[in-house]
Amino acid sequence: MSRAPFLVAPLDAAHDRTAFNSGSEPLDRYLREVVTQDIRRRVTACFMALAGGQRIAGYYTLASASLLLADLPATTAKKLPRYPTVPVIRMGRLAVDQAFKGQGLGGALLADALDRATRSEIAAYALMVDAKDEVVAAAFYRHHGFVALSGLPLTLFLPLATVNRVPKNGHQSL
Ligand SMILES: CC(C)(COP(=O)(O)OP(=O)(O)OC[C@H]1O[C@@H](n2cnc3c(N)ncnc32)[C@H](O)[C@@H]1OP(=O)(O)O)[C@@H](O)C(=O)NCCC(=O)NCCS
């Protein structure tokens, strides 16, 4: 768990996005320049962890998506109906500011995303992620129980039926 208290809330325009520095320029630029348009167009939802009530310490995005049944490992696919696609929720991006890395925040944001996906009234089989690289990102997700698609090592999923649901409401503290 994180040592500092963080509040998780939907991204809003009141918070300064320019100082966010995860060490990944594409993830920082997305938060600075693109995410508000994507939210307006309803193609993504974005949640941020606030430190001290003001500073963005981390963020992640969620949107609906689907996976091809044929891309799932055979042991998983055989337990699912024979539809060509499987509904999932996609965590397109996850980033923690360098000042807050290694304190449990990335893991806590992932748990928050899993909790939101599990609580949704719209059915989804799994949370899926697109890891941006093998060494850091895919390893982080595998550490948390995610499994890669057949032949696609950077696309990983975790069935939501395996996630323990924690009752929560409104803004959440990590
Ligand atoms: C990957 C990232 C989100 C991790 O965030 P973090 O806050 O530093 O990670 P945490 O401190 O929450 O780590 C939680 C757990 O994951 C483990 N972990 C962290 N990074 C890991 C990695 N790269 N590989 C394997 N395990 C990892 C930690 O050891 C810890 O394990 P524990 O709970 O068993 O003690 C962060 O490094 C980051 O923002 N990286 C740049 C962007 C990125 O790669 N995003 C990934 C999605 S594309």
mmCIF file of C-alpha atoms in Angstrom, residues 14-174:
data_model
loop_
_atom_site.group_PDB
_atom_site.id
_atom_site.type_symbol
_atom_site.label_atom_id
_atom_site.label_comp_id
_atom_site.label_asym_id
_atom_site.label_seq_id
_atom_site.Cartn_x
_atom_site.Cartn_y
_atom_site.Cartn_z
ATOM 1 C CA ALA A 14 -9.097 22.348 -12.279
ATOM 2 C CA HIS A 15 -5.932 20.336 -11.725
ATOM 3 C CA ASP A 16 -2.577 21.255 -13.252
ATOM 4 C CA ARG A 17 -1.558 18.595 -15.773
ATOM 5 C CA THR A 18 1.577 20.371 -17.024
ATOM 6 C CA ALA A 19 3.877 19.327 -14.158
ATOM 7 C CA PHE A 20 3.105 15.595 -14.451
ATOM 8 C CA ASN A 21 6.303 13.633 -15.192
ATOM 9 C CA SER A 22 6.123 9.834 -15.362
ATOM 10 C CA GLY A 23 9.357 9.501 -17.326
ATOM 11 C CA SER A 24 7.322 8.453 -20.384
ATOM 12 C CA GLU A 25 6.862 11.433 -22.705
ATOM 13 C CA PRO A 26 3.919 9.867 -24.652
ATOM 14 C CA LEU A 27 2.021 9.209 -21.397
ATOM 15 C CA ASP A 28 2.775 12.735 -20.093
ATOM 16 C CA ARG A 29 1.815 14.368 -23.414
ATOM 17 C CA TYR A 30 -1.425 12.390 -23.549
ATOM 18 C CA LEU A 31 -2.418 13.748 -20.109
ATOM 19 C CA ARG A 32 -1.354 17.305 -21.018
ATOM 20 C CA GLU A 33 -2.727 17.597 -24.542
ATOM 21 C CA VAL A 34 -5.159 14.857 -25.549
ATOM 22 C CA VAL A 35 -7.133 13.337 -22.709
ATOM 23 C CA THR A 36 -9.673 16.133 -22.229
ATOM 24 C CA GLN A 37 -10.711 15.888 -25.907
ATOM 25 C CA ASP A 38 -11.034 12.103 -25.597
ATOM 26 C CA ILE A 39 -13.216 12.524 -22.497
ATOM 27 C CA ARG A 40 -15.412 15.082 -24.313
ATOM 28 C CA ARG A 41 -15.814 12.672 -27.244
ATOM 29 C CA ARG A 42 -16.722 9.859 -24.838
ATOM 30 C CA VAL A 43 -13.940 7.591 -26.083
ATOM 31 C CA THR A 44 -12.200 7.411 -22.706
ATOM 32 C CA ALA A 45 -12.663 7.996 -18.987
ATOM 33 C CA CYS A 46 -9.695 9.187 -16.954
ATOM 34 C CA PHE A 47 -9.090 8.909 -13.209
ATOM 35 C CA MET A 48 -6.314 10.626 -11.307
ATOM 36 C CA ALA A 49 -4.676 10.113 -7.911
ATOM 37 C CA LEU A 50 -4.235 13.404 -6.106
ATOM 38 C CA ALA A 51 -1.515 13.908 -3.505
ATOM 39 C CA GLY A 52 -2.146 16.619 -0.945
ATOM 40 C CA GLY A 53 -5.506 17.286 -2.571
ATOM 41 C CA GLN A 54 -3.941 19.119 -5.537
ATOM 42 C CA ARG A 55 -1.000 17.465 -7.273
ATOM 43 C CA ILE A 56 -1.624 14.733 -9.854
ATOM 44 C CA ALA A 57 0.512 11.789 -8.678
ATOM 45 C CA GLY A 58 -0.817 9.245 -11.181
ATOM 46 C CA TYR A 59 -3.572 8.557 -13.677
ATOM 47 C CA TYR A 60 -5.230 5.814 -15.667
ATOM 48 C CA THR A 61 -7.794 5.587 -18.450
ATOM 49 C CA LEU A 62 -10.678 3.158 -19.011
ATOM 50 C CA ALA A 63 -12.850 2.479 -22.053
ATOM 51 C CA SER A 64 -14.935 -0.369 -23.377
ATOM 52 C CA ALA A 65 -13.304 -2.725 -25.853
ATOM 53 C CA SER A 66 -13.406 -6.264 -27.137
ATOM 54 C CA LEU A 67 -10.970 -9.115 -27.649
ATOM 55 C CA LEU A 68 -11.091 -11.781 -30.331
ATOM 56 C CA LEU A 69 -11.991 -15.106 -28.748
ATOM 57 C CA ALA A 70 -9.328 -16.688 -30.969
ATOM 58 C CA ASP A 71 -6.622 -14.515 -29.349
ATOM 59 C CA LEU A 72 -7.336 -15.785 -25.818
ATOM 60 C CA PRO A 73 -5.322 -18.722 -24.480
ATOM 61 C CA ALA A 74 -7.117 -21.958 -25.410
ATOM 62 C CA THR A 75 -7.741 -22.880 -21.752
ATOM 63 C CA THR A 76 -9.629 -19.579 -21.244
ATOM 64 C CA ALA A 77 -11.444 -19.581 -24.607
ATOM 65 C CA LYS A 78 -12.964 -23.011 -24.102
ATOM 66 C CA LYS A 79 -14.826 -21.757 -20.995
ATOM 67 C CA LEU A 80 -16.480 -18.902 -22.930
ATOM 68 C CA PRO A 81 -19.408 -18.841 -25.391
ATOM 69 C CA ARG A 82 -18.500 -19.278 -29.052
ATOM 70 C CA TYR A 83 -19.033 -15.620 -30.010
ATOM 71 C CA PRO A 84 -16.235 -14.163 -32.153
ATOM 72 C CA THR A 85 -15.497 -11.397 -29.618
ATOM 73 C CA VAL A 86 -15.405 -11.097 -25.833
ATOM 74 C CA PRO A 87 -16.412 -7.820 -24.113
ATOM 75 C CA VAL A 88 -13.687 -6.286 -21.926
ATOM 76 C CA ILE A 89 -12.755 -2.970 -20.318
ATOM 77 C CA ARG A 90 -9.487 -1.558 -21.568
ATOM 78 C CA MET A 91 -7.054 0.317 -19.345
ATOM 79 C CA GLY A 92 -5.325 2.169 -22.162
ATOM 80 C CA ARG A 93 -2.882 4.083 -19.997
ATOM 81 C CA LEU A 94 -1.477 3.944 -16.472
ATOM 82 C CA ALA A 95 1.273 6.246 -15.253
ATOM 83 C CA VAL A 96 2.741 7.329 -11.926
ATOM 84 C CA ASP A 97 4.744 10.539 -11.476
ATOM 85 C CA GLN A 98 8.422 9.792 -10.815
ATOM 86 C CA ALA A 99 8.210 11.509 -7.417
ATOM 87 C CA PHE A 100 5.692 8.874 -6.289
ATOM 88 C CA LYS A 101 7.062 5.683 -7.880
ATOM 89 C CA GLY A 102 7.825 2.650 -5.753
ATOM 90 C CA GLN A 103 5.328 3.622 -3.039
ATOM 91 C CA GLY A 104 2.532 1.303 -4.092
ATOM 92 C CA LEU A 105 0.596 3.888 -6.087
ATOM 93 C CA GLY A 106 0.750 2.037 -9.443
ATOM 94 C CA GLY A 107 -0.569 -1.113 -7.791
ATOM 95 C CA ALA A 108 -3.248 0.862 -5.942
ATOM 96 C CA LEU A 109 -4.401 2.564 -9.172
ATOM 97 C CA LEU A 110 -4.575 -0.813 -10.889
ATOM 98 C CA ALA A 111 -6.685 -2.142 -7.984
ATOM 99 C CA ASP A 112 -8.916 0.944 -8.267
ATOM 100 C CA ALA A 113 -9.393 0.309 -12.020
ATOM 101 C CA LEU A 114 -10.223 -3.356 -11.376
ATOM 102 C CA ASP A 115 -12.700 -2.330 -8.698
ATOM 103 C CA ARG A 116 -14.404 0.173 -11.038
ATOM 104 C CA ALA A 117 -14.559 -2.407 -13.842
ATOM 105 C CA THR A 118 -15.979 -5.041 -11.487
ATOM 106 C CA ARG A 119 -18.647 -2.660 -10.145
ATOM 107 C CA SER A 120 -19.849 -1.659 -13.628
ATOM 108 C CA GLU A 121 -23.407 -2.649 -14.473
ATOM 109 C CA ILE A 122 -22.266 -3.257 -18.048
ATOM 110 C CA ALA A 123 -20.858 -6.753 -18.347
ATOM 111 C CA ALA A 124 -17.203 -7.194 -19.187
ATOM 112 C CA TYR A 125 -15.266 -10.425 -19.005
ATOM 113 C CA ALA A 126 -11.870 -8.948 -18.144
ATOM 114 C CA LEU A 127 -9.741 -5.859 -17.688
ATOM 115 C CA MET A 128 -7.269 -5.717 -20.574
ATOM 116 C CA VAL A 129 -4.159 -3.578 -20.879
ATOM 117 C CA ASP A 130 -1.792 -2.578 -23.651
ATOM 118 C CA ALA A 131 1.644 -2.590 -22.085
ATOM 119 C CA LYS A 132 3.945 -0.074 -23.714
ATOM 120 C CA ASP A 133 7.008 -2.281 -23.328
ATOM 121 C CA GLU A 134 8.026 -5.721 -22.146
ATOM 122 C CA VAL A 135 10.629 -4.832 -19.499
ATOM 123 C CA VAL A 136 8.676 -2.450 -17.249
ATOM 124 C CA ALA A 137 5.017 -2.427 -18.178
ATOM 125 C CA ALA A 138 4.278 -6.043 -19.174
ATOM 126 C CA ALA A 139 6.325 -7.252 -16.181
ATOM 127 C CA PHE A 140 4.302 -4.957 -13.881
ATOM 128 C CA TYR A 141 1.020 -6.436 -15.145
ATOM 129 C CA ARG A 142 2.251 -10.043 -14.999
ATOM 130 C CA HIS A 143 3.324 -9.353 -11.400
ATOM 131 C CA HIS A 144 -0.335 -8.529 -10.718
ATOM 132 C CA GLY A 145 -1.683 -11.721 -12.278
ATOM 133 C CA PHE A 146 -2.379 -10.558 -15.848
ATOM 134 C CA VAL A 147 -1.908 -13.092 -18.650
ATOM 135 C CA ALA A 148 -0.802 -12.250 -22.207
ATOM 136 C CA LEU A 149 -2.884 -13.038 -25.276
ATOM 137 C CA SER A 150 -1.642 -15.845 -27.514
ATOM 138 C CA GLY A 151 1.237 -14.417 -29.597
ATOM 139 C CA LEU A 152 0.640 -10.851 -28.286
ATOM 140 C CA PRO A 153 2.929 -10.437 -25.248
ATOM 141 C CA LEU A 154 2.089 -6.736 -24.778
ATOM 142 C CA THR A 155 -1.682 -7.262 -24.627
ATOM 143 C CA LEU A 156 -2.634 -8.749 -21.269
ATOM 144 C CA PHE A 157 -5.892 -9.459 -19.466
ATOM 145 C CA LEU A 158 -7.223 -10.373 -16.024
ATOM 146 C CA PRO A 159 -10.692 -11.995 -15.758
ATOM 147 C CA LEU A 160 -12.886 -9.832 -13.515
ATOM 148 C CA ALA A 161 -14.470 -12.911 -11.902
ATOM 149 C CA THR A 162 -11.110 -13.449 -10.178
ATOM 150 C CA VAL A 163 -11.137 -9.961 -8.598
ATOM 151 C CA ASN A 164 -12.320 -9.535 -5.017
ATOM 152 C CA ARG A 165 -14.799 -6.699 -4.893
ATOM 153 C CA VAL A 166 -14.394 -4.072 -2.147
ATOM 154 C CA PRO A 167 -17.544 -1.982 -1.514
ATOM 155 C CA LYS A 168 -16.779 1.720 -2.076
ATOM 156 C CA ASN A 169 -18.606 4.875 -3.074
ATOM 157 C CA GLY A 170 -17.824 8.373 -4.351
ATOM 158 C CA HIS A 171 -14.245 9.619 -4.181
ATOM 159 C CA GLN A 172 -11.880 6.986 -2.965
ATOM 160 C CA SER A 173 -8.799 7.172 -0.787
ATOM 161 C CA LEU A 174 -5.903 4.866 -1.575
#
